[in-house]
PDB file of C-alpha atoms in Angstrom:
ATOM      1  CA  UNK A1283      45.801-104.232  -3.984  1.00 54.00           C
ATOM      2  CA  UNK A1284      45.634-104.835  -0.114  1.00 59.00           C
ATOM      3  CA  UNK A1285      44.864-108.639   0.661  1.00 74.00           C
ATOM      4  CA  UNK A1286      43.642-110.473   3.277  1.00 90.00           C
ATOM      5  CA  UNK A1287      45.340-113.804   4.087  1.00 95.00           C
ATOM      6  CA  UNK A1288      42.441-116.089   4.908  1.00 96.00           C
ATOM      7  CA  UNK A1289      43.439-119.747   5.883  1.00 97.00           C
ATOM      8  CA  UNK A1290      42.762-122.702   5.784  1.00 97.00           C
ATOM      9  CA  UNK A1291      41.967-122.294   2.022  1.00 96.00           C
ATOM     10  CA  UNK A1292      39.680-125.634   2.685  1.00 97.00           C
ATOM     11  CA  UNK A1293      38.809-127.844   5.610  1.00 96.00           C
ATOM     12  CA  UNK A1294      37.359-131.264   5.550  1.00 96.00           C
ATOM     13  CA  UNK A1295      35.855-132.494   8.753  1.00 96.00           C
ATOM     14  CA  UNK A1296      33.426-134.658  10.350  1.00 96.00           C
ATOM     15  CA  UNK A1297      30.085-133.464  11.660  1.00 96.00           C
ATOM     16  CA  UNK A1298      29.903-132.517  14.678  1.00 96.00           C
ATOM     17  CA  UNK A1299      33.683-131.174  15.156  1.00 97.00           C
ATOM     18  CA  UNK A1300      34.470-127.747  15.931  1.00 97.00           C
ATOM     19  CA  UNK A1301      36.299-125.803  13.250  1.00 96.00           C
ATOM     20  CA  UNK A1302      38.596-122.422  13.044  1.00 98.00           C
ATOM     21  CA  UNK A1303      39.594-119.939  10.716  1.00 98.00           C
ATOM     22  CA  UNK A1304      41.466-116.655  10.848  1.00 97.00           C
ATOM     23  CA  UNK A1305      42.140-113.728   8.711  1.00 97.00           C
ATOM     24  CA  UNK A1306      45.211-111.909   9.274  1.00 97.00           C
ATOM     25  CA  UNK A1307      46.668-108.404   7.173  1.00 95.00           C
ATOM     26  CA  UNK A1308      50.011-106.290   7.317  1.00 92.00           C
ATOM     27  CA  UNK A1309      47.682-103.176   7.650  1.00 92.00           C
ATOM     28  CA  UNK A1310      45.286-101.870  10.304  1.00 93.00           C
ATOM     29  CA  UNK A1311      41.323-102.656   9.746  1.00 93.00           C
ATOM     30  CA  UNK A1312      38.705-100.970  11.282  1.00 92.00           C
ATOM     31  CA  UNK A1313      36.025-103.652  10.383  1.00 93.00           C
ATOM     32  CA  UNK A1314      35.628-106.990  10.460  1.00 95.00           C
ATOM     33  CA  UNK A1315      33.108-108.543   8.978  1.00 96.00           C
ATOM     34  CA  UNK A1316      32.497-112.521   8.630  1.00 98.00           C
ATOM     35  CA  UNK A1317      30.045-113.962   5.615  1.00 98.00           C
ATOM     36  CA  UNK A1318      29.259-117.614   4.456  1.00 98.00           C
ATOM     37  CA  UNK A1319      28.223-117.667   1.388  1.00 97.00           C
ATOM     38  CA  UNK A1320      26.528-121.349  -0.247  1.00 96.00           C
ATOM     39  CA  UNK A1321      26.581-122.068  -3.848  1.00 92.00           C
ATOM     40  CA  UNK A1322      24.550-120.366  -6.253  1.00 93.00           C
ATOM     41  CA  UNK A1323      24.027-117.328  -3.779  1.00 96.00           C
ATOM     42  CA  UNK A1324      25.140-114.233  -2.687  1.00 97.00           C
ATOM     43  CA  UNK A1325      27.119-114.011   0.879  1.00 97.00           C
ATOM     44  CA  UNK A1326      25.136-113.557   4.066  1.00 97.00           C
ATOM     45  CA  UNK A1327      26.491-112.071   6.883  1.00 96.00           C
ATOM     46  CA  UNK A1328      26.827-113.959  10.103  1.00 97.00           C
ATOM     47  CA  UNK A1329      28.864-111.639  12.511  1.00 97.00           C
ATOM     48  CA  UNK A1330      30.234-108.297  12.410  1.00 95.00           C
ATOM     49  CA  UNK A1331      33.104-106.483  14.575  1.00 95.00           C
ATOM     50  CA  UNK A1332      33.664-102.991  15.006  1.00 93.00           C
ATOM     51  CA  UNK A1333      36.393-102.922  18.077  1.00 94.00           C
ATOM     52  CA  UNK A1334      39.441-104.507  18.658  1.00 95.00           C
ATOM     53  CA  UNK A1335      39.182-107.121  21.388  1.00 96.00           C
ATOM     54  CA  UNK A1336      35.216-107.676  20.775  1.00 96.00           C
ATOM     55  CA  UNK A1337      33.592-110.855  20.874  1.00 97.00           C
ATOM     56  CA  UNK A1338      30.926-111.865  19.588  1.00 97.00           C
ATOM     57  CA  UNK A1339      28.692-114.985  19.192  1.00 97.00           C
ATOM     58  CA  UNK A1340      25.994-116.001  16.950  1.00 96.00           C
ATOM     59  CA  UNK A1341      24.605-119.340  18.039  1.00 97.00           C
ATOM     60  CA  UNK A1342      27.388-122.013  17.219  1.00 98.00           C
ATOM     61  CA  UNK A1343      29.446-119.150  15.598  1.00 98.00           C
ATOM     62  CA  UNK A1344      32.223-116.970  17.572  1.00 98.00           C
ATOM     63  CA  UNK A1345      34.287-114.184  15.992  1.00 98.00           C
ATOM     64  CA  UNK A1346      36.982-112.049  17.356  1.00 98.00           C
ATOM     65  CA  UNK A1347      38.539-108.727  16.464  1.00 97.00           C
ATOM     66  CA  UNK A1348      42.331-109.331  16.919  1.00 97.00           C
ATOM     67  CA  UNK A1349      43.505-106.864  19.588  1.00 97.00           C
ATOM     68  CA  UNK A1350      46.391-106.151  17.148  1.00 95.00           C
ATOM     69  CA  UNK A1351      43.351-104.883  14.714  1.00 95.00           C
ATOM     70  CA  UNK A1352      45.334-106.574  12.034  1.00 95.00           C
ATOM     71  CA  UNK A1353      43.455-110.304  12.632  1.00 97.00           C
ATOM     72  CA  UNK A1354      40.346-111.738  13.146  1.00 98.00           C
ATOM     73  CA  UNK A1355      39.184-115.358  13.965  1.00 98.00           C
ATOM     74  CA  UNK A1356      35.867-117.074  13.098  1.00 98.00           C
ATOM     75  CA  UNK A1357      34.968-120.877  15.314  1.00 98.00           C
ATOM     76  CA  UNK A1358      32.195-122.702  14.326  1.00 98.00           C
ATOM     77  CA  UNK A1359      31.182-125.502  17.566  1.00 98.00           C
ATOM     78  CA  UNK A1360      29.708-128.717  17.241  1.00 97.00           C
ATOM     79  CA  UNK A1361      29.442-128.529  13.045  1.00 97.00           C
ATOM     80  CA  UNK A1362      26.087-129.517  11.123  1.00 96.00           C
ATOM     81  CA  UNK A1363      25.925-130.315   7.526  1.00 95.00           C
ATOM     82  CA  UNK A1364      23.921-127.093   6.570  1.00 96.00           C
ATOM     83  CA  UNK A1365      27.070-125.509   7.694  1.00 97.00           C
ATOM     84  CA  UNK A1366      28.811-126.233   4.354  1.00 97.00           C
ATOM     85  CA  UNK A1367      29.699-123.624   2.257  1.00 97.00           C
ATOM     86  CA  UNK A1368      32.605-121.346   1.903  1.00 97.00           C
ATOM     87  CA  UNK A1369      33.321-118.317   4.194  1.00 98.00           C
ATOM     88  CA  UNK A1370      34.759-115.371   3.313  1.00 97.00           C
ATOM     89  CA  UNK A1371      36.437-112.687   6.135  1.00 97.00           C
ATOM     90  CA  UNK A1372      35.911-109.042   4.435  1.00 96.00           C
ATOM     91  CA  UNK A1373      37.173-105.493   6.163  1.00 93.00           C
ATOM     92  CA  UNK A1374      37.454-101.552   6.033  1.00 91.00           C
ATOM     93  CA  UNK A1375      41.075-100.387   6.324  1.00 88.00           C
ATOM     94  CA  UNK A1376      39.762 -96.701   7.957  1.00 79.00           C
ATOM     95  CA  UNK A1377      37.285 -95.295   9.471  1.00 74.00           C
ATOM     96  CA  UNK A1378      34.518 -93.810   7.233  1.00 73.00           C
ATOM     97  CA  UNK A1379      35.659 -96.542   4.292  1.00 76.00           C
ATOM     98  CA  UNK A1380      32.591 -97.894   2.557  1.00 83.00           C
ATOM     99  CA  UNK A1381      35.088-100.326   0.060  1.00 90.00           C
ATOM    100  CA  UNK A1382      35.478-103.484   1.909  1.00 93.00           C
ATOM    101  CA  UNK A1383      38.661-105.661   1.581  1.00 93.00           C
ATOM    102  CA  UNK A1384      38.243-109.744   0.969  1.00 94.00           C
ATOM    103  CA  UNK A1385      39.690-112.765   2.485  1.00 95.00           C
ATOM    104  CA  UNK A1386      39.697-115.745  -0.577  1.00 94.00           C
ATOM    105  CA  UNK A1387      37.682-117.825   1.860  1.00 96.00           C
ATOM    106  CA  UNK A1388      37.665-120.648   3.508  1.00 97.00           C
ATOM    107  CA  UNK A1389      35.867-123.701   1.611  1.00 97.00           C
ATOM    108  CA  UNK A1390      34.528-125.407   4.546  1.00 97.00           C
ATOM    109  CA  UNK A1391      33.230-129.686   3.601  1.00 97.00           C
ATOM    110  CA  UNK A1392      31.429-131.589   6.056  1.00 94.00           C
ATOM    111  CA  UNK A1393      31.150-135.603   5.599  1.00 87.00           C
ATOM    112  CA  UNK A1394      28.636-136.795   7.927  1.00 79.00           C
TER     113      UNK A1394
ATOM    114  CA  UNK B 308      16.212-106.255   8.606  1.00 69.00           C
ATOM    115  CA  UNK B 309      18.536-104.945   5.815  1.00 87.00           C
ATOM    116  CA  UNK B 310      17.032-107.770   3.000  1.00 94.00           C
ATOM    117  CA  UNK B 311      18.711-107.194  -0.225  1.00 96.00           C
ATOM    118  CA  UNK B 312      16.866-108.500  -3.267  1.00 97.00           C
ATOM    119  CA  UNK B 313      18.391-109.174  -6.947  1.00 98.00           C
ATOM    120  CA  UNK B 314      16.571-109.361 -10.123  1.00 97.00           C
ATOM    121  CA  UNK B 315      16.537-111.753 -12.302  1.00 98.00           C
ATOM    122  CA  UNK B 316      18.161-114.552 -10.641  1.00 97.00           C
ATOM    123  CA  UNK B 317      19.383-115.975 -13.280  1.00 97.00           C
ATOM    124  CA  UNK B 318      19.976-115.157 -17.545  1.00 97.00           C
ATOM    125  CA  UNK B 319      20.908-116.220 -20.453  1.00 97.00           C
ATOM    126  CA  UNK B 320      21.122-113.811 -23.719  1.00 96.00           C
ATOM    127  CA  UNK B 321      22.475-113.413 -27.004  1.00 97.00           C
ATOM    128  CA  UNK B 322      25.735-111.779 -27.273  1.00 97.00           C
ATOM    129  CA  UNK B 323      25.344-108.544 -28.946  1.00 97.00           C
ATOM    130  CA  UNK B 324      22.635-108.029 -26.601  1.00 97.00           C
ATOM    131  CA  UNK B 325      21.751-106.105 -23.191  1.00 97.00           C
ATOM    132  CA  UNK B 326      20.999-106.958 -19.918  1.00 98.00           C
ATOM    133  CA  UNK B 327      19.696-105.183 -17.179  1.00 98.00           C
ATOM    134  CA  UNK B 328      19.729-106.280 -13.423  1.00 98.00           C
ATOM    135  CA  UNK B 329      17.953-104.688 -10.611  1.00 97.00           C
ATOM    136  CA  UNK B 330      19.353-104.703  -6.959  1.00 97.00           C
ATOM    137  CA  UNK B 331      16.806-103.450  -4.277  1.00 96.00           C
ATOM    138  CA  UNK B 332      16.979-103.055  -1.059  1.00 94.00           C
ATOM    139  CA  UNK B 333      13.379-103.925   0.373  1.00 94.00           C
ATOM    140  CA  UNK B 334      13.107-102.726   4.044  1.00 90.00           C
ATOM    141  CA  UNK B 335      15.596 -99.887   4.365  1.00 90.00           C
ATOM    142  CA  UNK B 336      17.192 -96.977   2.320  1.00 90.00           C
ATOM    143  CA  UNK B 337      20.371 -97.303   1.111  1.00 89.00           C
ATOM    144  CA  UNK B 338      22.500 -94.215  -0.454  1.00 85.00           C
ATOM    145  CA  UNK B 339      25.120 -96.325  -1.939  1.00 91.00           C
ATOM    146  CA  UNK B 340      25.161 -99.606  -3.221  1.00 95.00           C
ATOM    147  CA  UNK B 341      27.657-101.897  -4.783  1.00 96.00           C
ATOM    148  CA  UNK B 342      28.275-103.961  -7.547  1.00 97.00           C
ATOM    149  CA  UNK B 343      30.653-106.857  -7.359  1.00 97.00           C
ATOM    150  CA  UNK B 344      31.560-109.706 -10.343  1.00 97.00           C
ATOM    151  CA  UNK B 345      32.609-113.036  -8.976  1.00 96.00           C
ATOM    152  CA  UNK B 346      34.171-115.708 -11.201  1.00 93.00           C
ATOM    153  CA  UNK B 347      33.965-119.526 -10.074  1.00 90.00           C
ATOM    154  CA  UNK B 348      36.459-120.415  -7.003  1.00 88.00           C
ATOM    155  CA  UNK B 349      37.189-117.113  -6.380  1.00 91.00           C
ATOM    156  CA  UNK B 350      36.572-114.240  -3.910  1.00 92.00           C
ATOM    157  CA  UNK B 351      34.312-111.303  -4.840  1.00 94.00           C
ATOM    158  CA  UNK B 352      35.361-108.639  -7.215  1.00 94.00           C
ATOM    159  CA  UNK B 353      34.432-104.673  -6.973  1.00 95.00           C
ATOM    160  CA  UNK B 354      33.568-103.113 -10.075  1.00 97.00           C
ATOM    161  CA  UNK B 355      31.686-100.239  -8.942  1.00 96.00           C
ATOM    162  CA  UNK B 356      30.268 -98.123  -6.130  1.00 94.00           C
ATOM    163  CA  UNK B 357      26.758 -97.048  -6.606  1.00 91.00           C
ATOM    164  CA  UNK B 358      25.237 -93.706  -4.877  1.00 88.00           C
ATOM    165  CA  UNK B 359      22.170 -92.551  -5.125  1.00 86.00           C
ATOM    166  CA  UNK B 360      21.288 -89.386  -7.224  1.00 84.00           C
ATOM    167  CA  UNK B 361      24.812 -89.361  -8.713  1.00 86.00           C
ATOM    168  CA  UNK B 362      27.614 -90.833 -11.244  1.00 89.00           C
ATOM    169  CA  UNK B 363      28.956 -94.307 -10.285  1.00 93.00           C
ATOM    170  CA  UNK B 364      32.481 -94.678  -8.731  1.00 94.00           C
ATOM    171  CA  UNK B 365      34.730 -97.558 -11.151  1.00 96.00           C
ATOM    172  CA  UNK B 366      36.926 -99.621 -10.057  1.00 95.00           C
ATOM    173  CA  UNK B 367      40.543 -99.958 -12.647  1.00 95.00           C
ATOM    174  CA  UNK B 368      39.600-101.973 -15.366  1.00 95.00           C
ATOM    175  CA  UNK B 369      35.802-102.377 -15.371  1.00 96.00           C
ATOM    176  CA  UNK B 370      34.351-100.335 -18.657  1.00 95.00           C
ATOM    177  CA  UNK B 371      31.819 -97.746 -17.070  1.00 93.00           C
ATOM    178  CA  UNK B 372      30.331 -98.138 -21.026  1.00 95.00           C
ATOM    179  CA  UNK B 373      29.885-101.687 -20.834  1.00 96.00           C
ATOM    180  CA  UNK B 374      28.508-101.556 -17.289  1.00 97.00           C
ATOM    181  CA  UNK B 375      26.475 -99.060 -16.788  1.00 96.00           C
ATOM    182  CA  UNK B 376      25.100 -97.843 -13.214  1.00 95.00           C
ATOM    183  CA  UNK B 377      22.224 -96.487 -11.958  1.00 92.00           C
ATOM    184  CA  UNK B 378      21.392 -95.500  -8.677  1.00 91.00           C
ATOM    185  CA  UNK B 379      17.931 -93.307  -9.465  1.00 84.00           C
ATOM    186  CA  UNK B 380      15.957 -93.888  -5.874  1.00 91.00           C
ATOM    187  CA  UNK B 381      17.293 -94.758  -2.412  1.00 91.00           C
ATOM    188  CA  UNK B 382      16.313 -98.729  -3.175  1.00 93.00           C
ATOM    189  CA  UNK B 383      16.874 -99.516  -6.110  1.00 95.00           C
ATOM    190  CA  UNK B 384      19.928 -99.373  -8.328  1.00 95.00           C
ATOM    191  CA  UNK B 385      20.547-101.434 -11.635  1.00 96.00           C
ATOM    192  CA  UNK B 386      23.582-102.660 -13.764  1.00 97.00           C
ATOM    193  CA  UNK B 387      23.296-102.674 -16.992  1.00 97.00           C
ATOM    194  CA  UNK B 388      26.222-104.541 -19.044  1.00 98.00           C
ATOM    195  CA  UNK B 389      25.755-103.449 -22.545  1.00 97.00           C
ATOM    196  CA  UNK B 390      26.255-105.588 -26.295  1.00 97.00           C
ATOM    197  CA  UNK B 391      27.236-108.460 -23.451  1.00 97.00           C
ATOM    198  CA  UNK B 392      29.317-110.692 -24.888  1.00 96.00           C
ATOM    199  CA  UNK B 393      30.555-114.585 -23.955  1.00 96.00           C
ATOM    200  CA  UNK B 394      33.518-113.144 -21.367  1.00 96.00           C
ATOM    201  CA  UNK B 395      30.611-111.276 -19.235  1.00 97.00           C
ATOM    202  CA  UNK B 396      29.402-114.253 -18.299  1.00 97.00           C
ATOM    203  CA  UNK B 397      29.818-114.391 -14.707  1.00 96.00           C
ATOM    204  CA  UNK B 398      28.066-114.071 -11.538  1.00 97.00           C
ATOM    205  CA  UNK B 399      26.899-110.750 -10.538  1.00 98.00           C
ATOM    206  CA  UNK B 400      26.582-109.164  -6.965  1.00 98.00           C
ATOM    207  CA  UNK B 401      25.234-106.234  -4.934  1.00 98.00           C
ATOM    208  CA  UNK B 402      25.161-105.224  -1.733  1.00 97.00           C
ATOM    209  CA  UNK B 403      24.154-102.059   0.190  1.00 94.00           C
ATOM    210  CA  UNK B 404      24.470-100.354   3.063  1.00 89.00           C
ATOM    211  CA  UNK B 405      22.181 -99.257   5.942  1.00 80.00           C
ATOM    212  CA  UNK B 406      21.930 -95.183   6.894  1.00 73.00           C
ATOM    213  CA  UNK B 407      22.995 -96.276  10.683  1.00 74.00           C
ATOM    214  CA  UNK B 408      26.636 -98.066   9.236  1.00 73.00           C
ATOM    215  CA  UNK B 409      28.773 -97.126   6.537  1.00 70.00           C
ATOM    216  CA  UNK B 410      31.144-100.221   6.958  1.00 78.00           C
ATOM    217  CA  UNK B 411      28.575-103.217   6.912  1.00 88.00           C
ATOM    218  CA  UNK B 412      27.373-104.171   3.172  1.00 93.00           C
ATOM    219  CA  UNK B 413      24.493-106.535   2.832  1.00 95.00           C
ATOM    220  CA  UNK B 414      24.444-108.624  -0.165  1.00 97.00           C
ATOM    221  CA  UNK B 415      21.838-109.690  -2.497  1.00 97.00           C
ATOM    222  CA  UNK B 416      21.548-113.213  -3.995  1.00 98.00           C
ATOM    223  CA  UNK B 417      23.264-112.370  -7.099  1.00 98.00           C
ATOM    224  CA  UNK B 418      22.141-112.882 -11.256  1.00 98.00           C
ATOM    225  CA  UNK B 419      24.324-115.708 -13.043  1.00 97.00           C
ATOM    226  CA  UNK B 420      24.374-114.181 -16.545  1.00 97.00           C
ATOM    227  CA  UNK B 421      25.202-116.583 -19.117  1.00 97.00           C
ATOM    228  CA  UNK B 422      26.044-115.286 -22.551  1.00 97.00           C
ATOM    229  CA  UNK B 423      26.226-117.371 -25.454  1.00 96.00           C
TER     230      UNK B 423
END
């Protein structure tokens, strides 16, 4: 089925450093939707993008719809430990779609 | 706004058994909600779309007798995996949608059913 290539798989960094991820696809999306999801739990969502070229920020986190539509990038700034987790990048392909398409996510470890 | 709730959080049961799980969402109305099955490491997995007053949507592959789907008010849908046995054990997810956006799903907690 259609795939989203999420990277890194896993990052290991110190507190306090910024971090990036991006999700990129052959196809068009018309959604883009960002969730962290800790262990034990279902995902949360943090931001969600509905235009190509939007920004958007939620305190430390920024996400971008890819102009392209085919990409979108998540930055976490100035990382805390409760940011741990793993974070998955999910889409719509068209407009009206209610199935949403998943990144594998990003496993994201913070030593302090 | 758009809190998803999950019942029971966790399970354990007898295989040969049935389980039911209850997704509900608690402060809006949601005319479809989804069930998803995710397996340790790994990225979520659709099994079916849930909408209210009618016959679930399956995904390929997932037995619509051994998981069976009810969507019977605008909050509340359940999953029902029937004589579960050891290889249903997994972790168990819904989400649902709000009226205003049919491309956003919020997710419950999720049940961790453990059959033994």
């Amino acid at each position: 089925g259609q795939q989203l290539n999420q990277s890194p798989q896993s990052m290991f960094i110190q507190e306090g450093e910024d971090v990036s991820m991006n999700c990129t696809s052959s196809s068009i999306f018309n959604t883009w939707l960002w969730y962290k999801q800790d262990p034990g739990e279902g995902p949360v969502l943090l931001i969600a993008l509905y235009k190509a070229g939007e920004l958007t920020s939620n305190g430390r986190l920024t996400a971008q719809f890819g102009i392209t539509r085919k990409d979108s990038f998540l930055n976490i700034s100035a990382s805390i430990p409760s940011d741990v987790g793993i974070y998955f990048c999910a889409g719509t392909l068209i407009q009206g779609a209610q199935k949403l398409v998943f990144g594998q996510g990003t496993r994201l470890t913070i030593n302090p | 706004g758009a809190v998803v709730s999950q019942h029971p959080s966790w399970v354990i049961c007898k295989s040969g058994t049935s389980v039911k799980i209850e997704c509900r969402s608690l402060d809006f109305q949601a005319t479809t909600m989804f069930w998803y099955r995710q397996f340790p490491k790994q990225s979520l997995m659709l099994m079916a779309t849930s909408n209210e007053g009618s016959k679930a949507t399956y995904e390929q592959g997932v037995e619509k007798d051994k998981f069976l789907i009810n969507h019977a008010s605008l909050t509340l849908s359940t999953l029902t995996v029937t004589s579960a046995h050891p290889e249903d054990s997994s972790f168990y997810i819904c989400s649902a949608m709000t009226s205003g956006r049919t491309d956003t799903q919020y997710f419950g907690p999720g049940t961790r059913l453990t059959v033994l």
